[in-house]
mmCIF file of C-alpha atoms and ligand atoms in Angstrom:
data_model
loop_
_atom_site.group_PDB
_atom_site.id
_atom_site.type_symbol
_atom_site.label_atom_id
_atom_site.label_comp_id
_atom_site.label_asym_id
_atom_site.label_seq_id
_atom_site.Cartn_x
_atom_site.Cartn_y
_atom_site.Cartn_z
ATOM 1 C CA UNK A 1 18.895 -64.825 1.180
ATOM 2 C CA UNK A 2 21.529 -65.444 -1.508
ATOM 3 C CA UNK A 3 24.886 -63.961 -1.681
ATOM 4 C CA UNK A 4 27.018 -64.626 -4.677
ATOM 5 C CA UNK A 5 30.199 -63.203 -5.089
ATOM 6 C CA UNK A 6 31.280 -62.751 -9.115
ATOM 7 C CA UNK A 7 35.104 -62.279 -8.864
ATOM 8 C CA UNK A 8 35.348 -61.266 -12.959
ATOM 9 C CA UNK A 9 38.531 -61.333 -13.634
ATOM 10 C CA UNK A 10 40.173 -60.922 -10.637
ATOM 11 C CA UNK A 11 41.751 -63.293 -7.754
ATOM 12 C CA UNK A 12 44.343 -65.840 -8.476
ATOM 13 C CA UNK A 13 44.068 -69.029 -7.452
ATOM 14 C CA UNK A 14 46.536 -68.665 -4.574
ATOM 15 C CA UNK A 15 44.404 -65.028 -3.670
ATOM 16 C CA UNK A 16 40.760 -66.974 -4.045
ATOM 17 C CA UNK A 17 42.080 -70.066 -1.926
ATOM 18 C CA UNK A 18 43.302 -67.435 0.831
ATOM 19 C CA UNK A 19 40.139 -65.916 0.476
ATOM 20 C CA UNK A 20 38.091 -68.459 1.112
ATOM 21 C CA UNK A 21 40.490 -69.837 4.200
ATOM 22 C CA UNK A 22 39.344 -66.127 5.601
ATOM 23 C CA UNK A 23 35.547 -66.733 5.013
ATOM 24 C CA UNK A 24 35.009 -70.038 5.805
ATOM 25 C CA UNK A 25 35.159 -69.391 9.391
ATOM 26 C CA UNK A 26 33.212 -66.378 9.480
ATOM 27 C CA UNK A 27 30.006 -68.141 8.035
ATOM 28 C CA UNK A 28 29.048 -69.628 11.160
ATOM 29 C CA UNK A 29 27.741 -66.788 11.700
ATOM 30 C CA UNK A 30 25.546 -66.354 8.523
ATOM 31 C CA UNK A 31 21.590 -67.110 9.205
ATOM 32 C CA UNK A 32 21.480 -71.388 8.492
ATOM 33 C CA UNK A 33 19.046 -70.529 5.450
ATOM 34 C CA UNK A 34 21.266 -68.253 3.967
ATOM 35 C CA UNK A 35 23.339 -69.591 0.998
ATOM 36 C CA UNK A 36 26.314 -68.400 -0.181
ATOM 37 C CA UNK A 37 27.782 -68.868 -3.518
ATOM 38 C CA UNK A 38 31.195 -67.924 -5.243
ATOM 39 C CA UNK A 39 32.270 -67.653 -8.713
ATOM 40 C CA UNK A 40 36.227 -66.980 -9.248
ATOM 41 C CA UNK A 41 38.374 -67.227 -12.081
ATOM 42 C CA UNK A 42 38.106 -70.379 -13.736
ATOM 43 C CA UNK A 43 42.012 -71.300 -13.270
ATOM 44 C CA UNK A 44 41.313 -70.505 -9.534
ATOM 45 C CA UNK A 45 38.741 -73.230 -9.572
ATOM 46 C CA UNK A 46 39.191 -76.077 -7.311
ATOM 47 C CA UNK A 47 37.003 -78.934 -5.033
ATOM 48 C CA UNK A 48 36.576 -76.821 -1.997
ATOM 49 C CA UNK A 49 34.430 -78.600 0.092
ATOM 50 C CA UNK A 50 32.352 -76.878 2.162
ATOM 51 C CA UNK A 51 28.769 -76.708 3.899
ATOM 52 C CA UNK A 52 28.989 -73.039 4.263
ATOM 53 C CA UNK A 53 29.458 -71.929 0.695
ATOM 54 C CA UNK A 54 29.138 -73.355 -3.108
ATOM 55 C CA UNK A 55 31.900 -72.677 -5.857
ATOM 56 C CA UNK A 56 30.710 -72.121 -9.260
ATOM 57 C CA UNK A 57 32.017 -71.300 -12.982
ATOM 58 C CA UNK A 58 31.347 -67.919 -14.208
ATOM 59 C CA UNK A 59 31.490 -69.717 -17.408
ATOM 60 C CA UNK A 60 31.929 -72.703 -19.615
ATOM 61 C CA UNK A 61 31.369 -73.940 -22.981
ATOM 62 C CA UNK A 62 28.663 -76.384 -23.645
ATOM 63 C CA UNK A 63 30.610 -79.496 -24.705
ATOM 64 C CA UNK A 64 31.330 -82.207 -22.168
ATOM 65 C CA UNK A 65 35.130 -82.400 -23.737
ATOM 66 C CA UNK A 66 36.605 -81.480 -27.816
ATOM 67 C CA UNK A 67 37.927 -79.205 -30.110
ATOM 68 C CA UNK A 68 36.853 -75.627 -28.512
ATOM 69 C CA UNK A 69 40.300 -73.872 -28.129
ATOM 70 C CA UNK A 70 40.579 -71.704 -25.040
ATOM 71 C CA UNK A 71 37.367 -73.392 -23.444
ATOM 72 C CA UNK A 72 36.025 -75.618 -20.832
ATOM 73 C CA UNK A 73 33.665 -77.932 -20.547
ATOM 74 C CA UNK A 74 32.071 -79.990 -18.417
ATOM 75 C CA UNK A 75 34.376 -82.548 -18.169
ATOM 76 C CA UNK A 76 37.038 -80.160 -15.961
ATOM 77 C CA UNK A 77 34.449 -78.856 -14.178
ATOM 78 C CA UNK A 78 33.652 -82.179 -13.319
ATOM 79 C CA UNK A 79 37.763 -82.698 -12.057
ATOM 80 C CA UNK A 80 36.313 -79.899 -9.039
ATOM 81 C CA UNK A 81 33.135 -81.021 -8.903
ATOM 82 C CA UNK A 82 31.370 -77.791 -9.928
ATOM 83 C CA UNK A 83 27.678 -78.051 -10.581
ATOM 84 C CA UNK A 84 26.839 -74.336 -10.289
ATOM 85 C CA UNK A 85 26.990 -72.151 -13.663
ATOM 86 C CA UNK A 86 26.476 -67.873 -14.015
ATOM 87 C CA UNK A 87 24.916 -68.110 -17.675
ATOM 88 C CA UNK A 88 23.556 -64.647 -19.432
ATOM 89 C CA UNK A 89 25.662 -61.921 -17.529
ATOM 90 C CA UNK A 90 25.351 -58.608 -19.268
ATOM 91 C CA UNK A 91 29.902 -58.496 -19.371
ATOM 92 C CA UNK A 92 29.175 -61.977 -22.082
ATOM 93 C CA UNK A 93 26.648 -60.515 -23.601
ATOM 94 C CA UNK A 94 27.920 -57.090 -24.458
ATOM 95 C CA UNK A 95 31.727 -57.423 -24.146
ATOM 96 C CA UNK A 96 32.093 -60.986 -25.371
ATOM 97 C CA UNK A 97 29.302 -61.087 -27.961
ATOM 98 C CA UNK A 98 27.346 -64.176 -26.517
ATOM 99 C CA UNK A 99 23.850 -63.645 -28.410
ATOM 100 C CA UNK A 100 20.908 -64.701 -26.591
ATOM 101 C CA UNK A 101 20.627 -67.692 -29.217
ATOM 102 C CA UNK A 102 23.800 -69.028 -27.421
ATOM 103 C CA UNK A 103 23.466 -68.164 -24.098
ATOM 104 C CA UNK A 104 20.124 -70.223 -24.480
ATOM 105 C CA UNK A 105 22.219 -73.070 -25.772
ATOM 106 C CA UNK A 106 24.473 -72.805 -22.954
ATOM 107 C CA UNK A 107 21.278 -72.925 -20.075
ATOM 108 C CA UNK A 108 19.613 -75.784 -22.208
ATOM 109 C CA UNK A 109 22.849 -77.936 -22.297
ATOM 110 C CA UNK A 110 23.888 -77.126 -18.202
ATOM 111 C CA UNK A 111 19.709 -77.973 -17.668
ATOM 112 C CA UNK A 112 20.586 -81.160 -19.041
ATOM 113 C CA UNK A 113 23.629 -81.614 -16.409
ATOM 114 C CA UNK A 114 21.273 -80.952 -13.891
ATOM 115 C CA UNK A 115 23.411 -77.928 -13.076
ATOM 116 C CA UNK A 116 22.177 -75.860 -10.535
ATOM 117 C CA UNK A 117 21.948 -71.882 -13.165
ATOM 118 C CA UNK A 118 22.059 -68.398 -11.743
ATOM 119 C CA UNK A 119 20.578 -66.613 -14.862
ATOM 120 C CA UNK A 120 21.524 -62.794 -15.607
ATOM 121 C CA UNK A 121 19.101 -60.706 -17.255
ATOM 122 C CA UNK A 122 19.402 -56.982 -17.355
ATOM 123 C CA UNK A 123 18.666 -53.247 -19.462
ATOM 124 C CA UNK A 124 20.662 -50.618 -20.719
ATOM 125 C CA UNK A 125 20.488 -47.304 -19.541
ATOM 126 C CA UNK A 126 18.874 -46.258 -22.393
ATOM 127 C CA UNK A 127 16.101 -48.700 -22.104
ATOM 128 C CA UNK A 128 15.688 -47.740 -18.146
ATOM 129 C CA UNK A 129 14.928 -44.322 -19.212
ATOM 130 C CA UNK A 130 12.005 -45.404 -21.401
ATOM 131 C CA UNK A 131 9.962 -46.788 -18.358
ATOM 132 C CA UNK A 132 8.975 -49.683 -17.327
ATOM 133 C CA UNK A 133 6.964 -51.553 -19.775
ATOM 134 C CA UNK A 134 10.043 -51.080 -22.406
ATOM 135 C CA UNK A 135 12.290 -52.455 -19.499
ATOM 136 C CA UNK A 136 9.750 -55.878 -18.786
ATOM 137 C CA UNK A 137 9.974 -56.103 -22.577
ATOM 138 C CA UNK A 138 13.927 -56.449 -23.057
ATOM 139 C CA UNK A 139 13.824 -58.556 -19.739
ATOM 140 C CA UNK A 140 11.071 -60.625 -20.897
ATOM 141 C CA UNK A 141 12.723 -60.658 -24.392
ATOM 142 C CA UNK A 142 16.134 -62.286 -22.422
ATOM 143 C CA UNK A 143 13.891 -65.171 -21.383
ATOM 144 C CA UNK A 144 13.849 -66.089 -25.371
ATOM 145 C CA UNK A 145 14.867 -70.086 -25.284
ATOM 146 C CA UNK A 146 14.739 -70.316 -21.741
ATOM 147 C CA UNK A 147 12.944 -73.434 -19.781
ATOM 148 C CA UNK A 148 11.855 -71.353 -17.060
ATOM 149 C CA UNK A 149 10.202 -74.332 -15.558
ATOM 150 C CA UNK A 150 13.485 -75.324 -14.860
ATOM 151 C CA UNK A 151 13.927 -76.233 -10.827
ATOM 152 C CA UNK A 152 17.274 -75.996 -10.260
ATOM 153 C CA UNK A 153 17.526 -71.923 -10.999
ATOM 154 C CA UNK A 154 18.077 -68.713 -9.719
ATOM 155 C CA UNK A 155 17.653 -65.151 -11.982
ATOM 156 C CA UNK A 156 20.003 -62.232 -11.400
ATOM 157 C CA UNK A 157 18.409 -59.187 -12.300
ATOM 158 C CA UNK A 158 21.292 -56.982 -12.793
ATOM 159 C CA UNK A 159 20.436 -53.812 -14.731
ATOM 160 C CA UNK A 160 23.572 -52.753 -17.057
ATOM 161 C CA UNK A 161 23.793 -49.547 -15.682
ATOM 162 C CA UNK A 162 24.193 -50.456 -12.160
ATOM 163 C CA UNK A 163 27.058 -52.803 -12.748
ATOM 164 C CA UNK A 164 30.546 -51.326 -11.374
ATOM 165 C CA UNK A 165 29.429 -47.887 -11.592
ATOM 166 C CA UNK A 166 28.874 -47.330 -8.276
ATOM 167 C CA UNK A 167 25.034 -46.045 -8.825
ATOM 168 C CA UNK A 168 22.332 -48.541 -7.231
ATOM 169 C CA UNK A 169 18.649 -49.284 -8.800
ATOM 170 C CA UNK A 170 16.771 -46.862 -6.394
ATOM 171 C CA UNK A 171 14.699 -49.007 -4.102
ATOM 172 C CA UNK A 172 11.204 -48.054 -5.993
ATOM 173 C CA UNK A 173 12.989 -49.364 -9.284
ATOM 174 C CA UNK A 174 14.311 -52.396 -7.666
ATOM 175 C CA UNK A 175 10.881 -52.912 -6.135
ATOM 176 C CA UNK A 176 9.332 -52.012 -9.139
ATOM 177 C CA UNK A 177 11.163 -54.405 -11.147
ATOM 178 C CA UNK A 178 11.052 -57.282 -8.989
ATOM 179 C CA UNK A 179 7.274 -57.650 -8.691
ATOM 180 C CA UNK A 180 6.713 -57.333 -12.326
ATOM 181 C CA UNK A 181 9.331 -60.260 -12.941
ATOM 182 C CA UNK A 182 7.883 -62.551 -9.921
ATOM 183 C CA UNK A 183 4.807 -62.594 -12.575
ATOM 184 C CA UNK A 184 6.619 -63.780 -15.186
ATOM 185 C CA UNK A 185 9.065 -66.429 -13.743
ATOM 186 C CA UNK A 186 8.947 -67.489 -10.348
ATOM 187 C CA UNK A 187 11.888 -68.560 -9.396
ATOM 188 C CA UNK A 188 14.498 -66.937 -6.707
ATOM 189 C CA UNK A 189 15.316 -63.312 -7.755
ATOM 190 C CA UNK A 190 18.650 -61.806 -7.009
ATOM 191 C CA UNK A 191 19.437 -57.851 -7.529
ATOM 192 C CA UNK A 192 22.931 -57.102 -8.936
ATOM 193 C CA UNK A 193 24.511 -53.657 -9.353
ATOM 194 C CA UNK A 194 26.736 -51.883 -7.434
ATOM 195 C CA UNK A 195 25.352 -53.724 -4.046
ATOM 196 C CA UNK A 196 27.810 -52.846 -0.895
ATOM 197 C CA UNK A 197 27.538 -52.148 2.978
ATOM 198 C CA UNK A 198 25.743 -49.305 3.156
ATOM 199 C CA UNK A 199 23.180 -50.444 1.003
ATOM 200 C CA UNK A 200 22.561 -53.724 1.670
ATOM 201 C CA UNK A 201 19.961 -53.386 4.465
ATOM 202 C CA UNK A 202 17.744 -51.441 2.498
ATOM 203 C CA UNK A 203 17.772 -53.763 -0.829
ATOM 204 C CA UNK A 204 17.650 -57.157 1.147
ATOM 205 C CA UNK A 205 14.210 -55.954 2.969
ATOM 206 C CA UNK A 206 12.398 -55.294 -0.482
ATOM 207 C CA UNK A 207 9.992 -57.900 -0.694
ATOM 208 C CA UNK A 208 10.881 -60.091 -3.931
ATOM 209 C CA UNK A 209 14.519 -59.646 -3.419
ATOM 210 C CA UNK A 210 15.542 -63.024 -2.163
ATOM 211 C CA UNK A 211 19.310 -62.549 -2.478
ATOM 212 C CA UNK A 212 22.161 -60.564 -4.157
ATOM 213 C CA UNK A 213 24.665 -60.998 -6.642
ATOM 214 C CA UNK A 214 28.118 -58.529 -6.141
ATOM 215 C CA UNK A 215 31.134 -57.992 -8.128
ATOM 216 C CA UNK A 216 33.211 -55.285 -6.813
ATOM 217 C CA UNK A 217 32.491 -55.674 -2.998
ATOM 218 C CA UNK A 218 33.091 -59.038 -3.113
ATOM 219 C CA UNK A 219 36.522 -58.742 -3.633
ATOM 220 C CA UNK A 220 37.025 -58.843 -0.322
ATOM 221 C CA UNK A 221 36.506 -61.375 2.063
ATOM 222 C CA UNK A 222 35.975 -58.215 4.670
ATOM 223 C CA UNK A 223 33.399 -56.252 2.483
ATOM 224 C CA UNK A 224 31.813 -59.499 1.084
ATOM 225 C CA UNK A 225 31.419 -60.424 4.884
ATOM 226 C CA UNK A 226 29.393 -57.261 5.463
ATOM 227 C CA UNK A 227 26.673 -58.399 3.252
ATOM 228 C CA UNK A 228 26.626 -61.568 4.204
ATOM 229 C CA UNK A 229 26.357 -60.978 8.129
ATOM 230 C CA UNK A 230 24.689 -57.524 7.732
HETATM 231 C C1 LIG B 1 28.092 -58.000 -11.409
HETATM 232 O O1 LIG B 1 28.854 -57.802 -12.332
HETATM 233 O O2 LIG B 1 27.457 -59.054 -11.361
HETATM 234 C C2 LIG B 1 27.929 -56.949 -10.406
HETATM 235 C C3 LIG B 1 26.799 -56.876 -9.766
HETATM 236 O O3 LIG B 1 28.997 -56.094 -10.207
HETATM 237 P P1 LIG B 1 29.072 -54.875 -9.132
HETATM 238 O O4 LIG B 1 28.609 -55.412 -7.814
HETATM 239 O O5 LIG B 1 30.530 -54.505 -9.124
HETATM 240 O O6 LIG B 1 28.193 -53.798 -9.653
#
């Protein structure tokens, strides 16, 4: 399994490193094939290194250095040596305007850098409630521009819906979903949306799920923890 914590907008960089002091220890206890991954704020980045977990950018422009006010590129990655990238979450997408045209620039370009991508995809309510077949087709449509062929990555499917609002993907939709997107891409699937304690059991034993991606209970190192050594 894969557990990746998306911290948004939250944590500071004293917060994350004190978080991190609090969960390094505890993952001796994780299963050795687990992997555990971590995305703070980018000015709480910083070379942690650890075998126990991975830090990655929940964002970055693709440039290696330039002109790009209020961005960064690869070059101060580099400074922490951050290989890991989130590329295509539905909060770019929808609040920041990233069209799929970029994001696809931005998973071409971190390809390149041998960057190791976890790859959001994910449907509005409003597509969810048309079925399935609509929902493959807006999922399949987020693979526009994508080398899926690509080794080093992971897709999150995250339906919109289920982000932050506290309501899970029933298991049958999760299940559902899953199966129909092992078809398409085969690569390691995470489920995002609204994944805590109490429900954790139930979506890591669906077959195709091979990991999770969490915003909100990740916050803490405590309620990240559960997931992790559920
Ligand atoms: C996310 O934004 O990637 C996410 C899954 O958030 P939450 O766990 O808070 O629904």
């Amino acid at each position: 399994m894969i557990y990746a914590a998306n911290f948004k907008t939250n944590h500071t960089r004293q917060s994350t490193r004190e978080y991190l002091g609090r969960l390094q220890p505890q993952l001796i206890k994780k299963h050795p094939n687990d992997k555990v991954y971590i995305f703070p704020p980018l000015t709480a980045l910083d070379d942690y290194t650890s075998a126990d977990f991975t830090i990655g950018a929940q964002n970055a422009y693709p440039v290696k250095n330039g002109a790009f006010t209020g961005e960064v590129g690869i070059e101060q990655l580099a400074e922490f040596n951050i290989k890991t990238i989130l590329i295509g979450h539905s909060e770019r997408r929808d609040i920041l305007g990233e069209s799929q045209e970029e994001v696809a620039k931005k998973f071409a370009f971190f390809k390149e850098q041998g960057f190791e991508i976890i790859y959001c995809i994910g449907e509005s309510l409003e597509i969810r409630e048309q079925g399935i077949e609509a929902v493959m087709e807006h999922l399949i449509s987020q693979f526009e521009g994508i080398d899926t062929t690509y080794e080093n990555f992971v897709v999150a499917y995250e339906p919109i819906w289920a982000i932050g609002t506290g309501r899970t993907a029933s298991v049958e939709e999760i299940t559902q979903t899953h199966n129909a997107l092992k078809k398409v891409v085969d690569k390691p699937l995470l489920y995002g949306g609204s994944v805590k304690g109490a429900n954790i059991a139930e979506i890591s034993a669906i077959e195709n799920v091979d990991g999770v991606l969490v915003g909100g209970a990740s916050l803490k190192t405590e309620t990240f923890l559960e997931l992790v050594l559920h």
